[in-house]
Amino acid sequence: MPKTSLSIDEAGRATLSAQGFGRRRGAVDGQQQAAEGGKNSKAVFASENRISARHLTSVLKRIGLIQIDSVNVLVRAHYFPLFSRLGCYPQQLIDAACYVPGKRKLFEYWGHEACMIPLELHPCLRWRMEAARNYVGTWQNVARAAKTRPDFVEEVFAIVKQYGPLGAGDVENHLKECHLNAPRVGGSAGWWGWSEFKLALEWLFWCGRITTASRRHFERLYDVTERVIPQEILSIPTPSIEEAHRKLLSVAGRALGVASEAELRDYFRLSTDAVRPRIPELTEAGELIPIDVAGSKFYIHREAKIPRQIDCQALISPFDPLLWDRKRTQRIFGFRYRIEIYTPAHKREHGYYVLPFLLGQRFVARVDLRADRKRKVLQVLAAYTEPDINRASTVEALRNELNQLAAWLGLEGIEYFRTGNLFTGSR
């Protein structure tokens, strides 16, 4: 008889299994790495060579999308989820999958936030693009700029169509060369210092008329969608909004394993009104199965597994899908996590770029990390243990994981600071 309820521990194991943890490959041997102080580059490259685009596809099938973020004190956010799940791997796998024609498996768009998303989900997000064309669902600053100056937006689109791929500065230069009445750059017109050019490009991006062809030092280079997204994807008929929402909810359900209605909705930032009618349809189809978790109504995906135990060892990026919903993280894993990047330094509790450390099926520690690329050193600025954990095994496992991380990032040593209660000295 199918289970009608789960314990919190079972929900946690189902979540980790659904997210692709416990199957880690490609790690450098920890004892050898530690003995060589993080310089075992040959072992790193050998392990990287065993991880291919097939492994990337496998992870993406599980988690559904990868968030992009500009913070680069350690490594760009979109590279880290694969490291957490696979260990040392060549970062160019993701670059190729998103930006190289002929190898493209991902495209950039708004999923949870700005994300890399599998191409096959492009048709399921066209409703969001269509809504943006009606100035709905976008940032107000972007919509207002587009609505105020539609002729200028079309001029920007024409420049991209003629000369793309282009960055915002390139568009500005081309418009000036064309002797058009280009608006003033920057100042109060932009958001985060964005110029009118950038605002117009972002609205066109949100509408799906242009997309990211590649990046130049992380700056988006835009081109018309027809030159970036493969024709076999563009030719897929656009599903109804209802069908698209069912598909996105199903992807979210598979990625989360066990989730509440709100958690399913949040994965692709769907509205409550859009989701509520779709859940009963998915339960009737057997895609989602209602289940009780500690007295609360959840849904378990039909493909979800609940392993009796799960053996994880991973540092988790603040932008990993496992941590997107902070309330869920606290409810399922008993782990309170807050990102403190935007918190004034004197008010931070644990540090600037803090990564939780997952061991077994628990978050056992958290570390504030920074890559000092000039000195080729991984800096452990602070490290804190969680309550009621085995400190000795946590220290050993975390040191091993930090050695792996340093080697993967091409750093030659690790510098431990005295902040926190986990590491008491430098080494």
Coordinates of C-alpha atoms in Angstrom, one line a residue:
M1 CA 0.0 0.0 0.0
P2 CA 1.5 3.4 -1.0
K3 CA 2.6 5.6 1.9
T4 CA 0.2 8.4 2.9
S5 CA 2.7 10.2 5.2
L6 CA 6.4 10.9 5.5
S7 CA 8.6 11.9 8.4
I8 CA 10.7 15.0 8.1
D9 CA 13.8 12.8 7.7
E10 CA 12.2 10.9 4.9
A11 CA 11.2 14.2 3.2
G12 CA 14.8 15.4 3.5
R13 CA 16.2 12.2 1.9
A14 CA 13.7 12.4 -0.9
T15 CA 14.7 16.0 -1.5
L16 CA 18.4 15.3 -1.6
S17 CA 17.8 12.3 -3.9
A18 CA 15.6 14.3 -6.2
Q19 CA 18.3 17.1 -6.4
G20 CA 20.9 14.6 -7.5
F21 CA 23.0 14.3 -4.3
G22 CA 24.5 11.1 -3.1
R23 CA 25.7 10.1 -6.5
R24 CA 28.9 12.1 -6.6
R25 CA 31.7 11.3 -9.1
G26 CA 34.9 12.7 -10.2
A27 CA 36.4 13.8 -6.9
V28 CA 40.1 14.0 -6.3
D29 CA 41.4 11.5 -3.7
G30 CA 41.1 13.4 -0.4
Q31 CA 44.1 12.0 1.4
Q32 CA 46.4 12.6 -1.6
Q33 CA 45.0 16.1 -2.1
A34 CA 45.5 17.0 1.6
A35 CA 49.0 15.6 1.6
E36 CA 50.0 17.8 -1.4
G37 CA 48.4 21.0 0.1
G38 CA 45.8 21.4 -2.7
K39 CA 48.3 21.2 -5.7
N40 CA 47.3 17.8 -7.1
S41 CA 46.4 19.3 -10.5
K42 CA 47.1 16.1 -12.5
A43 CA 44.5 14.2 -10.5
V44 CA 42.0 17.0 -10.9
F45 CA 42.4 17.0 -14.7
A46 CA 42.1 13.2 -14.8
S47 CA 38.9 13.3 -12.9
E48 CA 37.5 16.2 -15.0
N49 CA 38.1 14.2 -18.1
R50 CA 35.7 11.5 -16.8
I51 CA 32.8 14.0 -16.5
S52 CA 31.1 14.8 -19.8
A53 CA 28.1 16.7 -21.3
R54 CA 26.1 13.6 -20.5
H55 CA 26.6 14.2 -16.7
L56 CA 25.6 17.8 -17.2
T57 CA 22.4 16.7 -18.9
S58 CA 21.7 14.2 -16.1
V59 CA 22.0 17.0 -13.4
L60 CA 19.9 19.4 -15.5
K61 CA 17.2 16.7 -15.9
R62 CA 17.0 16.6 -12.1
I63 CA 17.2 20.2 -11.0
G64 CA 15.5 21.8 -14.1
L65 CA 17.5 25.0 -14.3
I66 CA 20.6 26.8 -13.0
Q67 CA 20.6 30.3 -11.5
I68 CA 23.0 32.9 -12.7
D69 CA 24.4 35.6 -10.4
S70 CA 27.1 38.2 -10.9
V71 CA 28.9 37.8 -7.5
N72 CA 32.3 36.4 -8.2
V73 CA 34.2 36.4 -4.9
L74 CA 34.5 32.6 -5.2
V75 CA 33.2 31.4 -8.6
R76 CA 30.2 32.5 -10.7
A77 CA 27.0 30.9 -9.2
H78 CA 26.0 28.9 -12.3
Y79 CA 29.2 26.8 -12.2
F80 CA 28.8 25.6 -8.6
P81 CA 25.7 23.3 -8.6
L82 CA 27.5 20.8 -10.8
F83 CA 30.6 20.8 -8.5
S84 CA 28.3 20.2 -5.5
R85 CA 26.8 17.1 -7.2
L86 CA 29.6 15.8 -9.4
G87 CA 32.8 17.0 -7.9
C88 CA 35.7 18.4 -10.0
Y89 CA 34.5 18.9 -13.6
P90 CA 35.6 21.2 -16.5
Q91 CA 33.7 24.5 -16.3
Q92 CA 33.7 24.8 -20.1
L93 CA 31.0 22.1 -20.1
I94 CA 28.5 24.7 -19.0
D95 CA 29.9 27.4 -21.3
A96 CA 29.6 25.2 -24.3
A97 CA 26.1 24.0 -23.4
C98 CA 24.8 27.5 -23.2
Y99 CA 26.9 29.5 -25.7
V100 CA 28.5 27.3 -28.3
P101 CA 26.4 26.8 -31.5
G102 CA 25.9 23.2 -32.3
K103 CA 26.5 22.2 -28.6
R104 CA 23.8 24.4 -27.2
K105 CA 21.5 22.6 -24.7
L106 CA 20.7 25.6 -22.5
F107 CA 19.4 29.1 -23.0
E108 CA 19.2 32.1 -20.7
Y109 CA 15.9 33.4 -19.5
W110 CA 13.8 34.1 -16.4
G111 CA 13.0 30.9 -14.6
H112 CA 13.4 31.1 -10.8
E113 CA 15.5 34.2 -11.3
A114 CA 17.9 34.8 -14.2
C115 CA 18.7 31.2 -15.1
M116 CA 20.2 28.8 -17.6
I117 CA 17.3 26.6 -18.7
P118 CA 17.2 23.4 -20.9
L119 CA 16.1 24.3 -24.4
E120 CA 13.2 21.9 -24.4
L121 CA 11.5 24.2 -21.8
H122 CA 11.6 27.2 -24.2
P123 CA 8.1 26.6 -25.5
C124 CA 6.8 26.4 -21.9
L125 CA 8.1 29.9 -21.1
R126 CA 6.7 31.6 -24.2
W127 CA 3.6 32.7 -22.2
R128 CA 6.0 34.7 -20.0
M129 CA 7.5 36.3 -23.1
E130 CA 4.1 37.2 -24.4
A131 CA 3.1 38.7 -21.1
A132 CA 6.2 40.9 -21.1
R133 CA 5.2 42.2 -24.6
N134 CA 2.1 43.5 -22.8
Y135 CA 4.3 45.1 -20.1
V136 CA 3.2 42.4 -17.6
G137 CA 5.4 40.4 -15.3
T138 CA 8.6 42.4 -15.9
W139 CA 10.4 44.8 -13.6
Q140 CA 8.5 48.1 -13.5
N141 CA 11.6 50.1 -14.6
V142 CA 12.1 47.9 -17.6
A143 CA 8.4 48.0 -18.6
R144 CA 8.1 51.8 -18.1
A145 CA 11.2 52.5 -20.2
A146 CA 9.8 50.3 -23.0
K147 CA 6.3 51.7 -22.8
T148 CA 7.6 55.3 -22.8
R149 CA 9.9 55.0 -25.8
P150 CA 8.6 52.2 -28.1
D151 CA 10.3 53.8 -31.2
F152 CA 13.7 53.8 -29.4
V153 CA 13.2 50.1 -28.4
E154 CA 12.6 49.2 -32.1
E155 CA 15.8 51.1 -33.0
V156 CA 17.7 49.1 -30.5
F157 CA 16.2 45.9 -31.9
A158 CA 17.2 46.9 -35.4
I159 CA 20.8 47.4 -34.4
V160 CA 20.9 44.0 -32.7
K161 CA 19.4 42.4 -35.8
Q162 CA 21.9 44.0 -38.1
Y163 CA 25.1 43.8 -36.0
G164 CA 24.5 41.3 -33.2
P165 CA 25.7 39.8 -30.9
L166 CA 26.2 43.0 -29.0
G167 CA 26.5 44.3 -25.5
A168 CA 24.7 47.5 -24.3
G169 CA 27.8 49.6 -25.0
D170 CA 28.1 48.2 -28.5
V171 CA 24.4 49.2 -29.2
E172 CA 25.1 52.7 -28.0
N173 CA 28.1 53.1 -30.2
H174 CA 26.2 51.8 -33.3
L175 CA 23.3 54.2 -32.6
K176 CA 25.7 57.1 -32.4
E177 CA 27.4 56.1 -35.6
C178 CA 24.0 56.0 -37.2
H179 CA 23.5 59.7 -36.0
L180 CA 20.3 58.7 -34.3
N181 CA 19.0 60.8 -31.4
A182 CA 20.4 58.5 -28.8
P183 CA 19.4 59.2 -25.2
R184 CA 21.9 60.1 -22.4
V185 CA 23.6 57.1 -20.9
G186 CA 23.3 56.2 -17.2
G187 CA 22.3 58.6 -14.5
S188 CA 18.9 58.4 -13.0
A189 CA 17.4 56.8 -16.1
G190 CA 18.9 53.4 -15.3
W191 CA 18.4 50.9 -12.6
W192 CA 21.6 49.6 -11.0
G193 CA 23.2 52.3 -13.2
W194 CA 21.6 50.8 -16.3
S195 CA 21.4 53.0 -19.3
E196 CA 18.4 53.4 -21.5
F197 CA 20.1 51.0 -24.0
K198 CA 20.4 48.3 -21.3
L199 CA 16.8 48.8 -20.3
A200 CA 15.6 48.4 -23.9
L201 CA 17.7 45.3 -24.3
E202 CA 16.4 43.8 -21.2
W203 CA 12.8 44.4 -22.2
L204 CA 13.5 42.8 -25.6
F205 CA 15.2 39.9 -23.8
W206 CA 12.2 39.5 -21.5
C207 CA 9.9 39.5 -24.5
G208 CA 11.9 36.7 -26.1
R209 CA 12.7 38.8 -29.2
I210 CA 16.4 38.7 -28.3
T211 CA 18.4 36.4 -26.1
T212 CA 21.9 35.8 -24.8
A213 CA 24.2 34.6 -27.5
S214 CA 27.3 34.6 -25.3
R215 CA 29.0 36.5 -22.6
R216 CA 32.0 38.8 -22.6
H217 CA 33.6 39.0 -19.1
F218 CA 30.1 38.1 -17.8
E219 CA 28.4 40.9 -19.8
R220 CA 25.5 39.7 -21.9
L221 CA 25.9 39.8 -25.6
Y222 CA 22.5 39.9 -27.2
D223 CA 21.3 38.6 -30.6
V224 CA 18.0 38.0 -32.2
T225 CA 16.4 34.8 -30.9
E226 CA 16.2 33.1 -34.3
R227 CA 20.0 33.2 -34.6
V228 CA 20.6 31.6 -31.2
I229 CA 17.8 29.2 -30.3
P230 CA 17.9 26.1 -32.7
Q231 CA 15.2 26.0 -35.3
E232 CA 14.0 22.6 -34.1
I233 CA 13.1 24.2 -30.8
L234 CA 11.5 27.4 -32.2
S235 CA 9.4 25.2 -34.5
I236 CA 7.8 23.3 -31.6
P237 CA 4.2 24.5 -31.2
T238 CA 3.5 26.8 -28.3
P239 CA 1.5 25.0 -25.7
S240 CA -1.4 26.6 -23.9
I241 CA -0.7 28.5 -20.7
E242 CA -2.4 25.7 -18.8
E243 CA -0.2 23.0 -20.4
A244 CA 2.9 25.1 -19.9
H245 CA 2.2 25.6 -16.2
R246 CA 1.5 21.8 -15.8
K247 CA 4.9 21.1 -17.4
L248 CA 6.8 23.6 -15.2
L249 CA 5.1 22.3 -12.1
S250 CA 6.0 18.8 -13.0
V251 CA 9.6 19.8 -13.5
A252 CA 9.5 21.5 -10.1
G253 CA 8.0 18.5 -8.5
R254 CA 10.6 16.1 -9.9
A255 CA 13.4 18.5 -8.8
L256 CA 12.1 18.9 -5.3
G257 CA 10.9 15.3 -4.7
V258 CA 8.5 16.3 -2.0
A259 CA 7.0 19.8 -1.9
S260 CA 4.1 22.0 -0.8
E261 CA 2.0 23.8 -3.3
A262 CA 3.8 27.1 -2.5
E263 CA 7.2 25.4 -3.0
L264 CA 6.1 24.0 -6.3
R265 CA 4.9 27.4 -7.4
D266 CA 8.1 29.2 -6.3
Y267 CA 10.5 27.0 -8.4
F268 CA 9.5 28.8 -11.6
R269 CA 8.0 31.9 -9.9
L270 CA 4.4 31.0 -10.9
S271 CA 1.5 32.9 -9.5
T272 CA -0.9 31.4 -7.0
D273 CA -3.9 31.8 -9.3
A274 CA -1.9 30.1 -12.1
V275 CA -0.9 27.1 -10.0
R276 CA -3.9 26.3 -7.9
P277 CA -6.1 24.8 -10.7
R278 CA -3.2 22.9 -12.2
I279 CA -2.3 20.9 -9.0
P280 CA -5.6 18.8 -9.0
E281 CA -5.0 18.1 -12.7
L282 CA -1.5 16.8 -12.0
T283 CA -2.7 14.7 -9.0
E284 CA -5.5 13.2 -11.2
A285 CA -2.9 12.3 -13.8
G286 CA -0.8 10.7 -11.1
E287 CA 2.1 13.1 -11.7
L288 CA 1.9 14.4 -8.1
I289 CA 0.6 12.4 -5.2
P290 CA -0.8 14.1 -2.0
I291 CA 1.1 13.2 1.1
D292 CA 1.3 14.3 4.7
V293 CA 4.6 15.5 6.0
A294 CA 4.6 16.2 9.8
G295 CA 1.0 17.2 9.7
S296 CA 1.2 19.5 6.6
K297 CA -0.1 18.8 3.1
F298 CA 2.7 18.1 0.6
Y299 CA 2.9 16.5 -2.8
I300 CA 5.4 13.8 -3.8
H301 CA 6.4 13.4 -7.4
R302 CA 5.7 10.0 -8.9
E303 CA 9.4 9.5 -9.8
A304 CA 10.6 10.5 -6.3
K305 CA 12.8 8.0 -4.4
I306 CA 13.1 7.8 -0.6
P307 CA 16.5 6.1 0.1
R308 CA 16.9 4.5 3.5
Q309 CA 20.1 6.6 3.9
I310 CA 21.9 9.1 1.7
D311 CA 25.6 9.8 1.9
C312 CA 26.3 13.4 0.8
Q313 CA 29.4 15.5 1.1
A314 CA 29.0 18.9 -0.6
L315 CA 29.5 22.6 -0.2
I316 CA 26.3 24.3 -1.4
S317 CA 26.2 27.7 -3.2
P318 CA 23.8 30.3 -1.9
F319 CA 22.2 30.2 -5.3
D320 CA 21.7 26.4 -5.5
P321 CA 18.1 25.2 -6.0
L322 CA 18.4 23.3 -2.7
L323 CA 18.5 26.6 -0.9
W324 CA 16.2 28.8 -3.0
D325 CA 13.3 28.5 -0.5
R326 CA 14.8 29.4 2.9
K327 CA 11.7 28.5 4.8
R328 CA 11.7 25.1 3.1
T329 CA 15.3 24.6 4.0
Q330 CA 14.6 25.3 7.7
R331 CA 11.4 23.1 7.7
I332 CA 12.9 20.1 6.0
F333 CA 16.5 20.2 7.2
G334 CA 16.2 22.2 10.4
F335 CA 18.8 24.6 9.0
R336 CA 18.3 28.4 9.1
Y337 CA 20.2 30.1 6.3
R338 CA 20.2 33.7 5.2
I339 CA 22.4 35.2 2.5
E340 CA 24.2 38.2 3.9
I341 CA 25.7 39.7 0.7
Y342 CA 23.4 42.7 1.0
T343 CA 23.7 43.0 4.8
P344 CA 26.0 45.8 6.1
A345 CA 29.3 44.2 7.2
H346 CA 28.9 45.1 10.9
K347 CA 25.5 43.3 10.9
R348 CA 26.5 40.0 9.3
E349 CA 26.2 37.0 11.5
H350 CA 28.4 34.5 9.5
G351 CA 30.0 36.4 6.7
Y352 CA 29.7 37.7 3.1
Y353 CA 29.6 34.7 0.8
V354 CA 28.7 31.8 3.1
L355 CA 28.3 28.3 1.8
P356 CA 26.5 25.6 3.9
F357 CA 28.3 22.2 4.2
L358 CA 26.1 19.2 3.7
L359 CA 27.4 15.9 5.2
G360 CA 25.3 12.7 5.2
Q361 CA 21.8 14.2 5.1
R362 CA 22.4 17.2 7.4
F363 CA 23.8 20.7 7.1
V364 CA 26.6 20.5 9.6
A365 CA 28.6 23.7 9.1
R366 CA 28.9 26.9 7.1
V367 CA 32.0 28.6 5.7
D368 CA 32.6 32.1 4.4
L369 CA 34.9 31.7 1.4
R370 CA 36.8 33.9 -1.0
A371 CA 39.2 33.1 -3.9
D372 CA 42.3 35.2 -3.8
R373 CA 43.2 34.7 -7.4
K374 CA 46.2 36.9 -7.4
R375 CA 47.8 34.8 -4.6
K376 CA 46.2 31.5 -5.9
V377 CA 44.7 30.9 -2.4
L378 CA 41.3 29.8 -1.2
Q379 CA 40.6 31.9 1.9
V380 CA 38.4 30.4 4.6
L381 CA 37.4 33.6 6.3
A382 CA 35.1 32.0 8.8
A383 CA 33.8 28.6 9.7
Y384 CA 30.9 27.7 12.0
T385 CA 29.6 24.4 13.2
E386 CA 26.0 23.6 13.7
P387 CA 24.7 22.2 17.0
D388 CA 24.9 18.6 17.9
I389 CA 27.3 17.4 15.3
N390 CA 30.5 15.3 15.4
R391 CA 33.1 18.0 15.2
A392 CA 36.0 15.7 14.4
S393 CA 34.3 14.1 11.4
T394 CA 33.0 17.4 10.2
V395 CA 36.4 19.0 10.3
E396 CA 38.0 16.1 8.4
A397 CA 35.2 16.0 5.7
L398 CA 35.2 19.8 5.3
R399 CA 38.9 20.0 4.9
N400 CA 38.7 17.4 2.2
E401 CA 35.9 19.3 0.5
L402 CA 37.9 22.5 0.6
N403 CA 40.9 20.8 -0.9
Q404 CA 38.7 19.6 -3.7
L405 CA 37.3 23.1 -4.2
A406 CA 40.7 24.8 -4.3
A407 CA 42.0 22.3 -6.8
W408 CA 38.9 22.7 -9.0
L409 CA 39.4 26.5 -9.0
G410 CA 43.1 26.2 -9.8
L411 CA 44.1 27.6 -6.4
E412 CA 47.3 26.2 -4.9
G413 CA 46.7 26.6 -1.2
I414 CA 44.1 27.2 1.5
E415 CA 44.3 29.9 4.1
Y416 CA 42.3 29.4 7.3
F417 CA 41.3 32.3 9.4
R418 CA 40.4 32.1 13.1
T419 CA 36.9 33.5 12.8
G420 CA 34.2 31.0 13.9
N421 CA 34.1 28.0 16.1
L422 CA 35.2 25.2 13.7
F423 CA 38.8 25.8 12.7
T424 CA 40.8 27.3 15.5
G425 CA 44.0 27.9 13.7
S426 CA 45.6 28.7 10.3
R427 CA 47.2 26.2 8.0

